[in-house]
PDB file of C-alpha atoms in Angstrom:
ATOM      1  CA  MET N   1       1.314-178.504-201.153  1.00  0.00           C
ATOM      2  CA  GLU N   2       4.166-180.341-199.701  1.00  0.00           C
ATOM      3  CA  SER N   3       7.217-178.393-200.139  1.00  0.00           C
ATOM      4  CA  VAL N   4      10.784-180.173-201.459  1.00  0.00           C
ATOM      5  CA  LEU N   5      13.143-177.537-201.622  1.00  0.00           C
ATOM      6  CA  GLU N   6      12.797-174.266-199.401  1.00  0.00           C
ATOM      7  CA  LEU N   7      15.325-171.126-198.496  1.00  0.00           C
ATOM      8  CA  ARG N   8      15.183-169.157-195.740  1.00  0.00           C
ATOM      9  CA  ASP N   9      16.044-165.992-195.805  1.00  0.00           C
ATOM     10  CA  ILE N  10      19.182-166.426-197.806  1.00  0.00           C
ATOM     11  CA  SER N  11      22.417-163.983-198.639  1.00  0.00           C
ATOM     12  CA  LYS N  12      25.612-164.281-200.420  1.00  0.00           C
ATOM     13  CA  HIS N  13      27.618-161.421-199.567  1.00  0.00           C
ATOM     14  CA  TYR N  14      30.866-160.374-201.494  1.00  0.00           C
ATOM     15  CA  PRO N  15      33.243-157.915-200.571  1.00  0.00           C
ATOM     16  CA  THR N  16      32.392-155.572-203.390  1.00  0.00           C
ATOM     17  CA  HIS N  17      28.313-156.273-203.703  1.00  0.00           C
ATOM     18  CA  ARG N  18      25.587-158.247-202.289  1.00  0.00           C
ATOM     19  CA  ALA N  19      24.729-160.959-205.021  1.00  0.00           C
ATOM     20  CA  VAL N  20      21.869-162.474-203.147  1.00  0.00           C
ATOM     21  CA  ASN N  21      19.855-160.477-200.290  1.00  0.00           C
ATOM     22  CA  GLY N  22      17.232-162.263-197.903  1.00  0.00           C
ATOM     23  CA  VAL N  23      15.754-164.815-200.637  1.00  0.00           C
ATOM     24  CA  THR N  24      13.525-166.680-199.506  1.00  0.00           C
ATOM     25  CA  LEU N  25      11.224-169.578-201.237  1.00  0.00           C
ATOM     26  CA  ASN N  26       9.420-172.521-201.324  1.00  0.00           C
ATOM     27  CA  ILE N  27       9.305-174.999-204.132  1.00  0.00           C
ATOM     28  CA  ALA N  28       6.698-177.703-204.476  1.00  0.00           C
ATOM     29  CA  ARG N  29       7.411-181.206-205.093  1.00  0.00           C
ATOM     30  CA  GLY N  30       7.006-181.950-208.714  1.00  0.00           C
ATOM     31  CA  GLU N  31       6.880-178.452-209.811  1.00  0.00           C
ATOM     32  CA  PHE N  32       8.753-176.566-212.527  1.00  0.00           C
ATOM     33  CA  PHE N  33      10.296-173.757-211.237  1.00  0.00           C
ATOM     34  CA  SER N  34      12.359-170.666-212.830  1.00  0.00           C
ATOM     35  CA  LEU N  35      13.985-167.855-211.739  1.00  0.00           C
ATOM     36  CA  LEU N  36      14.247-165.029-214.468  1.00  0.00           C
ATOM     37  CA  GLY N  37      15.563-161.931-214.003  1.00  0.00           C
ATOM     38  CA  PRO N  38      18.510-160.013-215.757  1.00  0.00           C
ATOM     39  CA  SER N  39      22.483-160.394-215.873  1.00  0.00           C
ATOM     40  CA  GLY N  40      23.826-160.165-212.653  1.00  0.00           C
ATOM     41  CA  CYS N  41      20.710-160.265-210.625  1.00  0.00           C
ATOM     42  CA  GLY N  42      21.794-163.304-208.567  1.00  0.00           C
ATOM     43  CA  LYS N  43      19.370-165.903-210.289  1.00  0.00           C
ATOM     44  CA  THR N  44      22.460-168.556-211.015  1.00  0.00           C
ATOM     45  CA  THR N  45      24.485-167.724-207.546  1.00  0.00           C
ATOM     46  CA  THR N  46      21.120-169.059-205.725  1.00  0.00           C
ATOM     47  CA  LEU N  47      21.698-172.041-207.926  1.00  0.00           C
ATOM     48  CA  ARG N  48      24.641-172.676-207.164  1.00  0.00           C
ATOM     49  CA  LEU N  49      24.153-172.130-203.407  1.00  0.00           C
ATOM     50  CA  ILE N  50      21.764-174.940-203.923  1.00  0.00           C
ATOM     51  CA  ALA N  51      23.642-176.851-205.364  1.00  0.00           C
ATOM     52  CA  GLY N  52      26.826-176.543-203.074  1.00  0.00           C
ATOM     53  CA  PHE N  53      29.256-174.600-205.390  1.00  0.00           C
ATOM     54  CA  GLU N  54      29.169-171.394-203.101  1.00  0.00           C
ATOM     55  CA  GLU N  55      28.631-171.561-199.284  1.00  0.00           C
ATOM     56  CA  PRO N  56      26.092-168.801-197.924  1.00  0.00           C
ATOM     57  CA  THR N  57      26.756-165.685-196.232  1.00  0.00           C
ATOM     58  CA  SER N  58      23.287-166.423-194.105  1.00  0.00           C
ATOM     59  CA  GLY N  59      20.127-168.474-194.187  1.00  0.00           C
ATOM     60  CA  GLU N  60      18.983-171.993-194.655  1.00  0.00           C
ATOM     61  CA  ILE N  61      18.194-174.275-197.328  1.00  0.00           C
ATOM     62  CA  ARG N  62      16.358-177.421-196.488  1.00  0.00           C
ATOM     63  CA  LEU N  63      16.223-180.448-199.014  1.00  0.00           C
ATOM     64  CA  ASN N  64      13.089-182.679-197.949  1.00  0.00           C
ATOM     65  CA  GLY N  65      12.922-180.574-194.715  1.00  0.00           C
ATOM     66  CA  ALA N  66      16.830-181.172-193.657  1.00  0.00           C
ATOM     67  CA  ALA N  67      19.049-178.330-193.258  1.00  0.00           C
ATOM     68  CA  ILE N  68      21.951-178.758-196.384  1.00  0.00           C
ATOM     69  CA  GLN N  69      23.989-175.672-196.690  1.00  0.00           C
ATOM     70  CA  HIS N  70      26.911-177.627-195.057  1.00  0.00           C
ATOM     71  CA  LEU N  71      26.659-180.049-197.173  1.00  0.00           C
ATOM     72  CA  LYS N  72      29.468-180.964-200.179  1.00  0.00           C
ATOM     73  CA  PRO N  73      27.535-180.611-203.460  1.00  0.00           C
ATOM     74  CA  TYR N  74      28.197-184.425-203.988  1.00  0.00           C
ATOM     75  CA  GLU N  75      26.334-184.913-200.257  1.00  0.00           C
ATOM     76  CA  ARG N  76      23.384-183.133-201.697  1.00  0.00           C
ATOM     77  CA  ASN N  77      20.514-184.997-203.939  1.00  0.00           C
ATOM     78  CA  VAL N  78      20.349-182.462-206.701  1.00  0.00           C
ATOM     79  CA  SER N  79      21.960-182.178-209.774  1.00  0.00           C
ATOM     80  CA  THR N  80      23.076-179.487-212.446  1.00  0.00           C
ATOM     81  CA  VAL N  81      22.602-178.965-215.952  1.00  0.00           C
ATOM     82  CA  PHE N  82      25.069-176.499-216.757  1.00  0.00           C
ATOM     83  CA  GLN N  83      24.893-173.566-219.452  1.00  0.00           C
ATOM     84  CA  ASN N  84      27.853-175.363-221.495  1.00  0.00           C
ATOM     85  CA  TYR N  85      26.974-178.928-220.862  1.00  0.00           C
ATOM     86  CA  ALA N  86      29.921-179.798-219.230  1.00  0.00           C
ATOM     87  CA  LEU N  87      29.883-182.844-221.494  1.00  0.00           C
ATOM     88  CA  PHE N  88      33.464-185.234-221.527  1.00  0.00           C
ATOM     89  CA  PRO N  89      34.356-185.028-224.753  1.00  0.00           C
ATOM     90  CA  HIS N  90      36.452-188.145-224.894  1.00  0.00           C
ATOM     91  CA  LEU N  91      33.815-190.188-223.419  1.00  0.00           C
ATOM     92  CA  THR N  92      30.942-191.426-225.936  1.00  0.00           C
ATOM     93  CA  VAL N  93      26.303-190.527-225.281  1.00  0.00           C
ATOM     94  CA  GLN N  94      26.536-193.424-222.864  1.00  0.00           C
ATOM     95  CA  GLN N  95      29.372-193.025-221.299  1.00  0.00           C
ATOM     96  CA  ASN N  96      28.906-189.172-220.187  1.00  0.00           C
ATOM     97  CA  ILE N  97      25.032-190.902-218.990  1.00  0.00           C
ATOM     98  CA  GLU N  98      26.351-193.297-216.825  1.00  0.00           C
ATOM     99  CA  PHE N  99      29.247-191.719-215.710  1.00  0.00           C
ATOM    100  CA  GLY N 100      27.634-189.962-212.190  1.00  0.00           C
ATOM    101  CA  LEU N 101      25.839-193.650-211.803  1.00  0.00           C
ATOM    102  CA  ARG N 102      29.438-195.086-211.958  1.00  0.00           C
ATOM    103  CA  ARG N 103      30.984-192.987-209.375  1.00  0.00           C
ATOM    104  CA  LYS N 104      28.470-193.568-206.911  1.00  0.00           C
ATOM    105  CA  GLY N 105      28.573-197.707-207.327  1.00  0.00           C
ATOM    106  CA  GLU N 106      24.789-197.555-208.429  1.00  0.00           C
ATOM    107  CA  ASN N 107      23.416-200.699-209.549  1.00  0.00           C
ATOM    108  CA  GLU N 108      21.268-201.604-213.096  1.00  0.00           C
ATOM    109  CA  ILE N 109      22.967-199.022-214.603  1.00  0.00           C
ATOM    110  CA  GLY N 110      22.150-200.349-218.188  1.00  0.00           C
ATOM    111  CA  ARG N 111      18.723-200.668-217.266  1.00  0.00           C
ATOM    112  CA  ARG N 112      18.992-197.140-215.992  1.00  0.00           C
ATOM    113  CA  VAL N 113      20.598-195.587-219.341  1.00  0.00           C
ATOM    114  CA  ARG N 114      18.632-197.141-222.157  1.00  0.00           C
ATOM    115  CA  GLU N 115      15.161-195.801-219.880  1.00  0.00           C
ATOM    116  CA  VAL N 116      17.029-192.130-220.250  1.00  0.00           C
ATOM    117  CA  LEU N 117      17.945-192.388-223.489  1.00  0.00           C
ATOM    118  CA  GLU N 118      14.645-193.405-225.143  1.00  0.00           C
ATOM    119  CA  LEU N 119      12.967-190.872-222.851  1.00  0.00           C
ATOM    120  CA  VAL N 120      15.389-188.123-224.474  1.00  0.00           C
ATOM    121  CA  GLN N 121      14.742-189.600-227.661  1.00  0.00           C
ATOM    122  CA  LEU N 122      18.616-190.353-228.155  1.00  0.00           C
ATOM    123  CA  GLY N 123      18.466-194.518-228.596  1.00  0.00           C
ATOM    124  CA  GLY N 124      21.046-195.610-231.300  1.00  0.00           C
ATOM    125  CA  LYS N 125      23.183-192.598-230.788  1.00  0.00           C
ATOM    126  CA  GLU N 126      24.710-194.599-227.307  1.00  0.00           C
ATOM    127  CA  ALA N 127      28.239-194.628-229.098  1.00  0.00           C
ATOM    128  CA  ARG N 128      28.760-191.391-230.452  1.00  0.00           C
ATOM    129  CA  ARG N 129      31.096-188.747-228.958  1.00  0.00           C
ATOM    130  CA  PRO N 130      29.620-184.843-227.789  1.00  0.00           C
ATOM    131  CA  THR N 131      31.794-183.710-231.267  1.00  0.00           C
ATOM    132  CA  GLU N 132      29.554-186.230-233.730  1.00  0.00           C
ATOM    133  CA  ILE N 133      26.007-185.068-232.210  1.00  0.00           C
ATOM    134  CA  SER N 134      24.009-181.721-232.739  1.00  0.00           C
ATOM    135  CA  GLY N 135      23.588-178.937-229.888  1.00  0.00           C
ATOM    136  CA  GLY N 136      20.311-179.860-229.233  1.00  0.00           C
ATOM    137  CA  GLU N 137      21.198-183.230-229.065  1.00  0.00           C
ATOM    138  CA  ARG N 138      24.074-182.473-226.783  1.00  0.00           C
ATOM    139  CA  GLN N 139      21.880-180.675-224.440  1.00  0.00           C
ATOM    140  CA  ARG N 140      19.679-184.038-224.226  1.00  0.00           C
ATOM    141  CA  VAL N 141      22.424-186.329-222.770  1.00  0.00           C
ATOM    142  CA  ALA N 142      23.543-183.301-219.960  1.00  0.00           C
ATOM    143  CA  LEU N 143      19.743-183.715-219.153  1.00  0.00           C
ATOM    144  CA  ALA N 144      20.311-187.179-219.358  1.00  0.00           C
ATOM    145  CA  ARG N 145      23.083-187.418-217.325  1.00  0.00           C
ATOM    146  CA  SER N 146      21.032-185.373-214.496  1.00  0.00           C
ATOM    147  CA  LEU N 147      17.791-187.083-214.753  1.00  0.00           C
ATOM    148  CA  VAL N 148      19.485-190.685-214.394  1.00  0.00           C
ATOM    149  CA  LEU N 149      20.696-189.913-210.826  1.00  0.00           C
ATOM    150  CA  ALA N 150      16.983-189.342-210.221  1.00  0.00           C
ATOM    151  CA  PRO N 151      17.729-186.071-208.304  1.00  0.00           C
ATOM    152  CA  ASP N 152      15.436-184.556-205.797  1.00  0.00           C
ATOM    153  CA  VAL N 153      15.951-181.116-207.578  1.00  0.00           C
ATOM    154  CA  LEU N 154      17.279-180.649-211.246  1.00  0.00           C
ATOM    155  CA  LEU N 155      19.060-177.005-211.167  1.00  0.00           C
ATOM    156  CA  LEU N 156      19.152-175.992-215.008  1.00  0.00           C
ATOM    157  CA  ASP N 157      21.189-173.076-215.878  1.00  0.00           C
ATOM    158  CA  GLU N 158      19.959-171.642-219.029  1.00  0.00           C
ATOM    159  CA  PRO N 159      20.494-174.456-220.671  1.00  0.00           C
ATOM    160  CA  LEU N 160      18.579-173.435-223.344  1.00  0.00           C
ATOM    161  CA  SER N 161      20.891-170.218-224.314  1.00  0.00           C
ATOM    162  CA  ALA N 162      23.222-171.902-226.505  1.00  0.00           C
ATOM    163  CA  LEU N 163      20.834-173.006-229.256  1.00  0.00           C
ATOM    164  CA  ASP N 164      19.724-170.817-232.093  1.00  0.00           C
ATOM    165  CA  PRO N 165      16.144-169.659-232.093  1.00  0.00           C
ATOM    166  CA  ASN N 166      14.027-172.283-234.073  1.00  0.00           C
ATOM    167  CA  LEU N 167      15.527-175.274-231.754  1.00  0.00           C
ATOM    168  CA  ARG N 168      15.238-173.313-228.755  1.00  0.00           C
ATOM    169  CA  LYS N 169      11.729-173.483-229.315  1.00  0.00           C
ATOM    170  CA  GLN N 170      11.939-177.175-230.096  1.00  0.00           C
ATOM    171  CA  VAL N 171      14.309-178.481-227.051  1.00  0.00           C
ATOM    172  CA  ARG N 172      11.506-176.008-224.868  1.00  0.00           C
ATOM    173  CA  ALA N 173       8.489-178.355-225.601  1.00  0.00           C
ATOM    174  CA  GLU N 174      10.449-181.281-225.182  1.00  0.00           C
ATOM    175  CA  LEU N 175      11.967-180.198-221.218  1.00  0.00           C
ATOM    176  CA  LYS N 176       8.332-179.464-220.647  1.00  0.00           C
ATOM    177  CA  ASN N 177       7.146-182.627-221.921  1.00  0.00           C
ATOM    178  CA  ILE N 178       9.888-184.577-220.261  1.00  0.00           C
ATOM    179  CA  GLN N 179       9.289-182.954-216.636  1.00  0.00           C
ATOM    180  CA  ARG N 180       5.986-183.837-216.789  1.00  0.00           C
ATOM    181  CA  ARG N 181       6.644-187.762-217.549  1.00  0.00           C
ATOM    182  CA  VAL N 182       9.746-187.893-214.979  1.00  0.00           C
ATOM    183  CA  GLY N 183       7.820-186.044-212.480  1.00  0.00           C
ATOM    184  CA  ILE N 184      11.350-184.265-210.630  1.00  0.00           C
ATOM    185  CA  THR N 185      10.917-181.028-209.548  1.00  0.00           C
ATOM    186  CA  PHE N 186      12.691-178.524-212.022  1.00  0.00           C
ATOM    187  CA  LEU N 187      14.766-175.094-210.878  1.00  0.00           C
ATOM    188  CA  PHE N 188      15.207-173.501-214.052  1.00  0.00           C
ATOM    189  CA  VAL N 189      17.161-170.211-214.104  1.00  0.00           C
ATOM    190  CA  THR N 190      16.866-168.099-217.770  1.00  0.00           C
ATOM    191  CA  HIS N 191      16.947-164.304-218.342  1.00  0.00           C
ATOM    192  CA  ASP N 192      14.281-165.507-221.061  1.00  0.00           C
ATOM    193  CA  GLN N 193      10.832-164.169-220.678  1.00  0.00           C
ATOM    194  CA  GLU N 194       9.038-166.235-222.858  1.00  0.00           C
ATOM    195  CA  GLU N 195      11.051-169.108-221.668  1.00  0.00           C
ATOM    196  CA  ALA N 196       9.931-168.771-218.233  1.00  0.00           C
ATOM    197  CA  LEU N 197       6.204-167.465-219.090  1.00  0.00           C
ATOM    198  CA  SER N 198       5.835-170.999-221.644  1.00  0.00           C
ATOM    199  CA  LEU N 199       7.298-173.711-219.031  1.00  0.00           C
ATOM    200  CA  SER N 200       7.067-172.450-215.353  1.00  0.00           C
ATOM    201  CA  ASP N 201       3.999-173.732-213.045  1.00  0.00           C
ATOM    202  CA  ARG N 202       5.165-170.786-211.164  1.00  0.00           C
ATOM    203  CA  LEU N 203       8.177-168.260-211.345  1.00  0.00           C
ATOM    204  CA  GLY N 204      10.207-166.039-209.329  1.00  0.00           C
ATOM    205  CA  VAL N 205      11.316-162.626-211.064  1.00  0.00           C
ATOM    206  CA  MET N 206      15.085-161.182-209.198  1.00  0.00           C
ATOM    207  CA  HIS N 207      16.506-157.747-209.278  1.00  0.00           C
ATOM    208  CA  ALA N 208      19.339-156.852-207.544  1.00  0.00           C
ATOM    209  CA  GLY N 209      19.847-160.098-205.513  1.00  0.00           C
ATOM    210  CA  ILE N 210      16.213-159.415-204.479  1.00  0.00           C
ATOM    211  CA  LEU N 211      13.241-162.011-205.418  1.00  0.00           C
ATOM    212  CA  GLU N 212      10.421-159.368-206.306  1.00  0.00           C
ATOM    213  CA  GLN N 213       7.678-161.491-206.873  1.00  0.00           C
ATOM    214  CA  VAL N 214       6.573-165.189-207.153  1.00  0.00           C
ATOM    215  CA  GLY N 215       3.180-166.104-208.953  1.00  0.00           C
ATOM    216  CA  THR N 216       2.212-168.132-211.997  1.00  0.00           C
ATOM    217  CA  PRO N 217       3.076-166.925-214.806  1.00  0.00           C
ATOM    218  CA  GLU N 218      -0.520-165.095-215.382  1.00  0.00           C
ATOM    219  CA  GLU N 219      -0.422-163.951-212.231  1.00  0.00           C
ATOM    220  CA  VAL N 220       3.026-162.202-212.494  1.00  0.00           C
ATOM    221  CA  TYR N 221       2.231-160.862-216.033  1.00  0.00           C
ATOM    222  CA  LEU N 222      -1.132-159.532-215.468  1.00  0.00           C
ATOM    223  CA  ARG N 223      -0.391-158.623-211.856  1.00  0.00           C
ATOM    224  CA  PRO N 224       2.982-157.824-211.065  1.00  0.00           C
ATOM    225  CA  SER N 225       3.899-155.957-207.847  1.00  0.00           C
ATOM    226  CA  THR N 226       6.803-153.391-208.954  1.00  0.00           C
ATOM    227  CA  ARG N 227       7.376-151.337-211.626  1.00  0.00           C
ATOM    228  CA  PHE N 228      10.575-153.362-212.240  1.00  0.00           C
ATOM    229  CA  VAL N 229       8.798-156.907-212.649  1.00  0.00           C
ATOM    230  CA  ALA N 230       6.007-155.351-215.237  1.00  0.00           C
ATOM    231  CA  SER N 231       8.683-154.002-217.532  1.00  0.00           C
ATOM    232  CA  PHE N 232      10.913-157.134-217.037  1.00  0.00           C
ATOM    233  CA  LEU N 233       7.970-159.690-218.421  1.00  0.00           C
ATOM    234  CA  GLY N 234       7.325-157.340-221.709  1.00  0.00           C
ATOM    235  CA  ALA N 235       6.554-154.282-223.200  1.00  0.00           C
ATOM    236  CA  VAL N 236       4.854-151.701-221.113  1.00  0.00           C
ATOM    237  CA  ASN N 237       3.414-148.083-221.729  1.00  0.00           C
ATOM    238  CA  TRP N 238       3.866-145.740-219.116  1.00  0.00           C
ATOM    239  CA  ILE N 239       1.275-142.964-218.991  1.00  0.00           C
ATOM    240  CA  ASN N 240       1.173-140.983-216.206  1.00  0.00           C
ATOM    241  CA  ASP N 241       2.538-143.430-213.814  1.00  0.00           C
ATOM    242  CA  VAL N 242       0.288-145.973-214.817  1.00  0.00           C
ATOM    243  CA  GLY N 243       1.747-149.026-217.152  1.00  0.00           C
ATOM    244  CA  VAL N 244      -0.581-150.412-219.820  1.00  0.00           C
ATOM    245  CA  ARG N 245       0.606-153.498-222.126  1.00  0.00           C
ATOM    246  CA  PRO N 246       0.780-152.789-226.121  1.00  0.00           C
ATOM    247  CA  GLU N 247      -1.612-155.809-226.694  1.00  0.00           C
ATOM    248  CA  VAL N 248      -4.292-154.023-224.318  1.00  0.00           C
ATOM    249  CA  THR N 249      -3.945-150.419-225.726  1.00  0.00           C
ATOM    250  CA  ARG N 250      -6.230-149.459-228.705  1.00  0.00           C
ATOM    251  CA  VAL N 251      -6.078-147.153-231.538  1.00  0.00           C
ATOM    252  CA  THR N 252      -8.888-145.650-233.565  1.00  0.00           C
ATOM    253  CA  LYS N 253      -9.711-143.044-235.356  1.00  0.00           C
ATOM    254  CA  LEU N 254     -12.567-141.201-233.804  1.00  0.00           C
ATOM    255  CA  ALA N 255     -13.045-140.425-230.369  1.00  0.00           C
ATOM    256  CA  PRO N 256     -13.691-143.505-228.249  1.00  0.00           C
ATOM    257  CA  ASP N 257     -16.643-144.431-225.880  1.00  0.00           C
ATOM    258  CA  ARG N 258     -16.431-142.306-222.042  1.00  0.00           C
ATOM    259  CA  HIS N 259     -16.032-145.467-220.508  1.00  0.00           C
ATOM    260  CA  VAL N 260     -12.859-145.936-220.742  1.00  0.00           C
ATOM    261  CA  ARG N 261      -9.374-144.292-220.600  1.00  0.00           C
ATOM    262  CA  SER N 262      -8.641-142.695-223.578  1.00  0.00           C
ATOM    263  CA  HIS N 263      -5.745-140.135-224.922  1.00  0.00           C
ATOM    264  CA  PRO N 264      -5.141-138.026-228.185  1.00  0.00           C
ATOM    265  CA  ALA N 265      -2.097-139.219-229.928  1.00  0.00           C
ATOM    266  CA  THR N 266      -0.175-138.283-233.608  1.00  0.00           C
ATOM    267  CA  VAL N 267       1.034-141.589-235.580  1.00  0.00           C
ATOM    268  CA  LEU N 268       4.774-141.690-235.727  1.00  0.00           C
ATOM    269  CA  HIS N 269       5.184-144.913-237.253  1.00  0.00           C
ATOM    270  CA  SER N 270       3.720-148.357-238.432  1.00  0.00           C
ATOM    271  CA  THR N 271       6.286-151.704-237.966  1.00  0.00           C
ATOM    272  CA  PHE N 272       4.687-154.887-239.662  1.00  0.00           C
ATOM    273  CA  LEU N 273       5.274-157.806-237.339  1.00  0.00           C
ATOM    274  CA  GLY N 274       3.479-160.642-239.011  1.00  0.00           C
ATOM    275  CA  ASN N 275       1.041-161.775-236.620  1.00  0.00           C
ATOM    276  CA  CYS N 276       0.385-157.983-235.379  1.00  0.00           C
ATOM    277  CA  VAL N 277       1.421-154.370-236.449  1.00  0.00           C
ATOM    278  CA  HIS N 278       2.681-151.783-233.662  1.00  0.00           C
ATOM    279  CA  ILE N 279       1.240-148.307-234.271  1.00  0.00           C
ATOM    280  CA  GLU N 280       4.043-146.076-232.433  1.00  0.00           C
ATOM    281  CA  THR N 281       2.498-143.175-231.297  1.00  0.00           C
ATOM    282  CA  ARG N 282       3.100-139.644-229.349  1.00  0.00           C
ATOM    283  CA  LEU N 283       0.759-138.294-227.487  1.00  0.00           C
ATOM    284  CA  ASP N 284      -0.146-134.865-227.067  1.00  0.00           C
ATOM    285  CA  ASP N 285       1.552-134.197-223.669  1.00  0.00           C
ATOM    286  CA  GLY N 286       5.028-135.738-225.369  1.00  0.00           C
ATOM    287  CA  GLN N 287       4.667-139.483-223.942  1.00  0.00           C
ATOM    288  CA  LEU N 288       5.500-142.231-226.624  1.00  0.00           C
ATOM    289  CA  ALA N 289       3.219-144.953-226.300  1.00  0.00           C
ATOM    290  CA  VAL N 290       2.751-148.376-228.528  1.00  0.00           C
ATOM    291  CA  ALA N 291      -0.426-150.175-229.603  1.00  0.00           C
ATOM    292  CA  GLU N 292      -0.082-153.697-230.623  1.00  0.00           C
ATOM    293  CA  VAL N 293      -3.029-154.002-233.192  1.00  0.00           C
ATOM    294  CA  SER N 294      -4.285-156.746-235.890  1.00  0.00           C
ATOM    295  CA  ARG N 295      -2.657-156.414-238.959  1.00  0.00           C
ATOM    296  CA  ALA N 296      -6.715-156.715-239.651  1.00  0.00           C
ATOM    297  CA  GLU N 297      -7.401-153.724-239.000  1.00  0.00           C
ATOM    298  CA  ALA N 298      -7.400-150.017-240.323  1.00  0.00           C
ATOM    299  CA  SER N 299      -3.756-149.006-241.208  1.00  0.00           C
ATOM    300  CA  PHE N 300      -2.408-145.639-239.842  1.00  0.00           C
ATOM    301  CA  ALA N 301      -0.120-143.256-241.563  1.00  0.00           C
ATOM    302  CA  PRO N 302       2.577-140.965-239.798  1.00  0.00           C
ATOM    303  CA  GLY N 303       1.688-137.866-239.283  1.00  0.00           C
ATOM    304  CA  GLU N 304      -2.399-139.002-238.460  1.00  0.00           C
ATOM    305  CA  ARG N 305      -4.412-137.890-235.787  1.00  0.00           C
ATOM    306  CA  VAL N 306      -5.860-140.684-233.161  1.00  0.00           C
ATOM    307  CA  HIS N 307      -6.844-141.680-229.934  1.00  0.00           C
ATOM    308  CA  LEU N 308      -5.308-144.372-227.285  1.00  0.00           C
ATOM    309  CA  TRP N 309      -7.593-146.306-225.605  1.00  0.00           C
ATOM    310  CA  TRP N 310      -7.630-148.774-223.023  1.00  0.00           C
ATOM    311  CA  GLN N 311     -10.172-150.403-220.454  1.00  0.00           C
ATOM    312  CA  PRO N 312      -9.321-149.102-216.688  1.00  0.00           C
ATOM    313  CA  ALA N 313      -9.312-152.661-215.539  1.00  0.00           C
ATOM    314  CA  ASP N 314      -6.022-153.518-217.701  1.00  0.00           C
ATOM    315  CA  GLU N 315      -3.961-150.574-215.809  1.00  0.00           C
ATOM    316  CA  LEU N 316      -1.068-151.650-213.979  1.00  0.00           C
ATOM    317  CA  SER N 317      -0.576-149.091-211.406  1.00  0.00           C
ATOM    318  CA  PHE N 318       2.061-149.572-208.003  1.00  0.00           C
ATOM    319  CA  LYS N 319       1.670-147.873-204.736  1.00  0.00           C
TER     320      LYS N 319
END
């Protein structure tokens, strides 16, 4: 796995807090890598350190094997797609996209802009201004403006957060497809677990300035290394210090086979979610737990006595 971007023990300390604390990370050429975490965890600061908008307190950032932490943003072959897109309102779609190429004095600007317009499906809208196109189209203009520069790494700072939920899913699929076609390394910052899981080849989960775990979506979701990672990536029932996700928690009216883990419980209430039903229960020791079941399964009434059970292999436990 050839590394295109490497962070070596990177930290960024402010007088009041440590935004990034000793992050070490290798990102492969052509990889779609996501940095995931809650607001204030350090993910956007990490992105800004790579882009050159912030200077690290300590550590080293390497691009294609060469240290770049001392370089100005325009001296690094990386490009950033910002959360608010940062398009020039007075320029057309075409002028926005070619802006960076003209500043660099590049050749074949017309051809390169045409190719990227086709890639992001904006052909025929070259003469429009940002106010004359939709939010999803503005997002694609911002993406095209960065892609046309052919960066070694494209940095994306929560680029889908301004879109409505349905459009987000559509643009998410387009983004993955574009990344596969161009083969440029994407470093995508998000607080949205579904986005990170669905888009990434690998992802890293950050918490309080620390990179808690790196792995494929399957590895991080199914084998989280900390309680924080387990809880941040999806709902977890914590039963006697063991984590069990609702989708592997079963509910039955009869006592299950002795080869599984089981607990007697009382149904509190059911929530119909379209594709599934959440059965909320209280265990006899007072702990709350949710089982996610198919809507075709038996219905359960509030106050009904049931058994919750799961397979030992599905437990999440931490030392």
